[in-house]
PDB file of C-alpha atoms in Angstrom:
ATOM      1  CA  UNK A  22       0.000   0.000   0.000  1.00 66.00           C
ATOM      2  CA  UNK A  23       3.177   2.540   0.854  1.00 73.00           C
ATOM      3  CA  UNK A  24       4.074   1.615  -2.643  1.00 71.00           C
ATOM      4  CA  UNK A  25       0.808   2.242  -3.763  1.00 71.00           C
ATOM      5  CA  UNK A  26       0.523   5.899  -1.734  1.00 73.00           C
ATOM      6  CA  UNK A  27       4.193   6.878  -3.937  1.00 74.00           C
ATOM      7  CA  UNK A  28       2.581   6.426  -6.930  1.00 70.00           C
ATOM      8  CA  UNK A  29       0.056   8.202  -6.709  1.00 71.00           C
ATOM      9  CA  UNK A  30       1.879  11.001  -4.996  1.00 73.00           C
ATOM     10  CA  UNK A  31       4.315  10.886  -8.160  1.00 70.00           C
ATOM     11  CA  UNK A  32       1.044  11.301 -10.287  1.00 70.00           C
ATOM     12  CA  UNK A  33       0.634  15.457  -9.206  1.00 69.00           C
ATOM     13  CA  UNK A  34       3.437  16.220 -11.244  1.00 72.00           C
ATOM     14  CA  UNK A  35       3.277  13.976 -14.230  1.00 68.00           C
ATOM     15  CA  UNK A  36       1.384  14.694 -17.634  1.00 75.00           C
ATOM     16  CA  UNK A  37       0.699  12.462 -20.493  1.00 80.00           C
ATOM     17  CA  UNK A  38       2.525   9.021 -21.106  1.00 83.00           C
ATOM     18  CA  UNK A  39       4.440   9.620 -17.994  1.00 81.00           C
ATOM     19  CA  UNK A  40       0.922   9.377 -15.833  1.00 78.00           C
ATOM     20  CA  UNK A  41      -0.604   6.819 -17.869  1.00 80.00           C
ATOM     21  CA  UNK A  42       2.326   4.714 -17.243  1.00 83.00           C
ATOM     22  CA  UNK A  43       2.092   5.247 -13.585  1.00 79.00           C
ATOM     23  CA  UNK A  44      -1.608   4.913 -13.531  1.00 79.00           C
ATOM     24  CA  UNK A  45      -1.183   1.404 -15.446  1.00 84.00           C
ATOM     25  CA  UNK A  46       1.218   0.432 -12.696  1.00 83.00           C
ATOM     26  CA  UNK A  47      -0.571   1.395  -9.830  1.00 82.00           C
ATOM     27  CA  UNK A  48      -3.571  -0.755 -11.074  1.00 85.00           C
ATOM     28  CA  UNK A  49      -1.246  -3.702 -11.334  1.00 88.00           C
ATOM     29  CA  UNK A  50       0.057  -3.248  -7.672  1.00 84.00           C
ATOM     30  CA  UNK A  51      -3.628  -2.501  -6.394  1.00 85.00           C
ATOM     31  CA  UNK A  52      -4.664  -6.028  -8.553  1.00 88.00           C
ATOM     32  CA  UNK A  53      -1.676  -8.017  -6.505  1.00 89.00           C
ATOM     33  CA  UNK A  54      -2.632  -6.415  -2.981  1.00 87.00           C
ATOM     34  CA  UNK A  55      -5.879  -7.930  -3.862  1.00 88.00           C
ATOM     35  CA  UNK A  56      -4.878 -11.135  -4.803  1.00 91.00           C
ATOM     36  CA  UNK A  57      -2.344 -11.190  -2.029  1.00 91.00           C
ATOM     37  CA  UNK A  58      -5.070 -10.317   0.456  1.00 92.00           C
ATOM     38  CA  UNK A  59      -7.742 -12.704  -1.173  1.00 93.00           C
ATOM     39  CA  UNK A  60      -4.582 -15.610  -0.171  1.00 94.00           C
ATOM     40  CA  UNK A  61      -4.406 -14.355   3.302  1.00 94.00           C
ATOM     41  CA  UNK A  62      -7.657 -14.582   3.995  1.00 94.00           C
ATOM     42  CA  UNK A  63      -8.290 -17.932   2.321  1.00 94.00           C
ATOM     43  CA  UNK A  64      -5.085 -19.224   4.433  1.00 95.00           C
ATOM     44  CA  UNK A  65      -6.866 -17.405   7.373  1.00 95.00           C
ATOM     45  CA  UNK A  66     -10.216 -19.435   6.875  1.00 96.00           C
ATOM     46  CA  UNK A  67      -8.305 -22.885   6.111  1.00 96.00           C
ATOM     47  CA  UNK A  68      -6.284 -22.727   9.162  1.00 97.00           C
ATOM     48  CA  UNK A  69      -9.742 -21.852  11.522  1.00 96.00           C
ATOM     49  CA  UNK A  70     -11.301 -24.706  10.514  1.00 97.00           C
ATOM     50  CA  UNK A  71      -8.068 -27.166  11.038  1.00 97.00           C
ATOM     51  CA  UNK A  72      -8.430 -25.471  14.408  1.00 97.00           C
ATOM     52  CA  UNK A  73     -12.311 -26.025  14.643  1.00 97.00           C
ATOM     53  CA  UNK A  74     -11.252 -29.825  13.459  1.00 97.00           C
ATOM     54  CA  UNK A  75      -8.766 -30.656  15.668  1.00 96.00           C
ATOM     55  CA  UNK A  76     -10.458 -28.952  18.832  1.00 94.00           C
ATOM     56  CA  UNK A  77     -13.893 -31.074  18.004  1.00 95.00           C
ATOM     57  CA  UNK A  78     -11.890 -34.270  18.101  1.00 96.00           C
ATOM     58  CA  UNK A  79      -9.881 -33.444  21.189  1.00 93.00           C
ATOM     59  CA  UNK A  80     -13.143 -32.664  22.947  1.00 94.00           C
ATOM     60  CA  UNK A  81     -14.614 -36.048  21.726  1.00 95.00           C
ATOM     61  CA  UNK A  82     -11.669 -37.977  22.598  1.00 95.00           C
ATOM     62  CA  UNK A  83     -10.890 -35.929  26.373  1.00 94.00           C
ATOM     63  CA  UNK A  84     -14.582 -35.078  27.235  1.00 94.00           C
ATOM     64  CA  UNK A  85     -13.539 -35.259  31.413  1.00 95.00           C
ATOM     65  CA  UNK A  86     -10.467 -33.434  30.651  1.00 94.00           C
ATOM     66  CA  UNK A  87     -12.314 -30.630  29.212  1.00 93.00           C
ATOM     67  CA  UNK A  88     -15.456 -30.443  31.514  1.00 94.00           C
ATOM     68  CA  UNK A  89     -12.302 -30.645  34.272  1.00 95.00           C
ATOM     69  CA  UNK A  90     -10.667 -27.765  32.488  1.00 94.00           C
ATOM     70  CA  UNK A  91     -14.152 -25.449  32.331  1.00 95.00           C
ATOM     71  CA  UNK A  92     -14.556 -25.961  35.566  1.00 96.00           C
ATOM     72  CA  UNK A  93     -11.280 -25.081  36.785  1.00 96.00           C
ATOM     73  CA  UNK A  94     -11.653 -22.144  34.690  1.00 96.00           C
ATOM     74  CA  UNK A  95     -15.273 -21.095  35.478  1.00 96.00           C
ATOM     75  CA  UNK A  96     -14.223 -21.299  39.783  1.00 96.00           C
ATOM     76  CA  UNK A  97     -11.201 -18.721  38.504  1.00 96.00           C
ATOM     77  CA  UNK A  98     -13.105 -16.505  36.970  1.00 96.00           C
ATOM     78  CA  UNK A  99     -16.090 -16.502  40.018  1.00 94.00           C
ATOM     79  CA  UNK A 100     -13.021 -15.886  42.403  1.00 94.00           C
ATOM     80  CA  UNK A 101     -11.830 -13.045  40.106  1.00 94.00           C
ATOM     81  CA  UNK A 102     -15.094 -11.394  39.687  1.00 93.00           C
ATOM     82  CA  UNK A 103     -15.705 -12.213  43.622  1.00 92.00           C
ATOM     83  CA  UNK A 104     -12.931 -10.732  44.724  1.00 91.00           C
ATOM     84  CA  UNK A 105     -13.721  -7.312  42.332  1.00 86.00           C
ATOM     85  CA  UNK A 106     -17.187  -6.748  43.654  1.00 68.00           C
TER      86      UNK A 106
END
């Protein structure tokens, strides 16, 4: 995006070719900040639901282990809050 901001900061003082030149490669770096974003975010949503996944099957497979864990963590928070009030 800095990239991006030069360009068109370079653009002010340019006339003719010189801008449409620019102006052709600022679309090009505006198309790959989409497509580069587009990858993140499909990365992003792949690695949530490996997380989802893998969280679902340790629940299944640990169920005390996780109703232990709540707990533990609910009795923290009530003695945190508890102690607040």
């Amino acid at each position: 995006m800095a990239d991006v901001e030069g360009l068109v900061k370079e653009t002010t003082e340019l006339t003719g070719d010189e801008l449409a030149k620019t102006r052709v490669r600022i679309i090009e770096r505006i198309s790959a900040a989409r497509e580069s974003i587009g990858e993140l975010g499909d990365n992003l949503a792949l690695q949530g639901r490996r997380t989802a996944t893998a969280t679902n099957e340790y629940v299944h497979e640990q169920p005390w282990k996780v109703i232990g864990a709540s707990a533990a963590a609910a009795f923290l928070l009530g003695l945190a809050l508890a102690r607040r009030g």
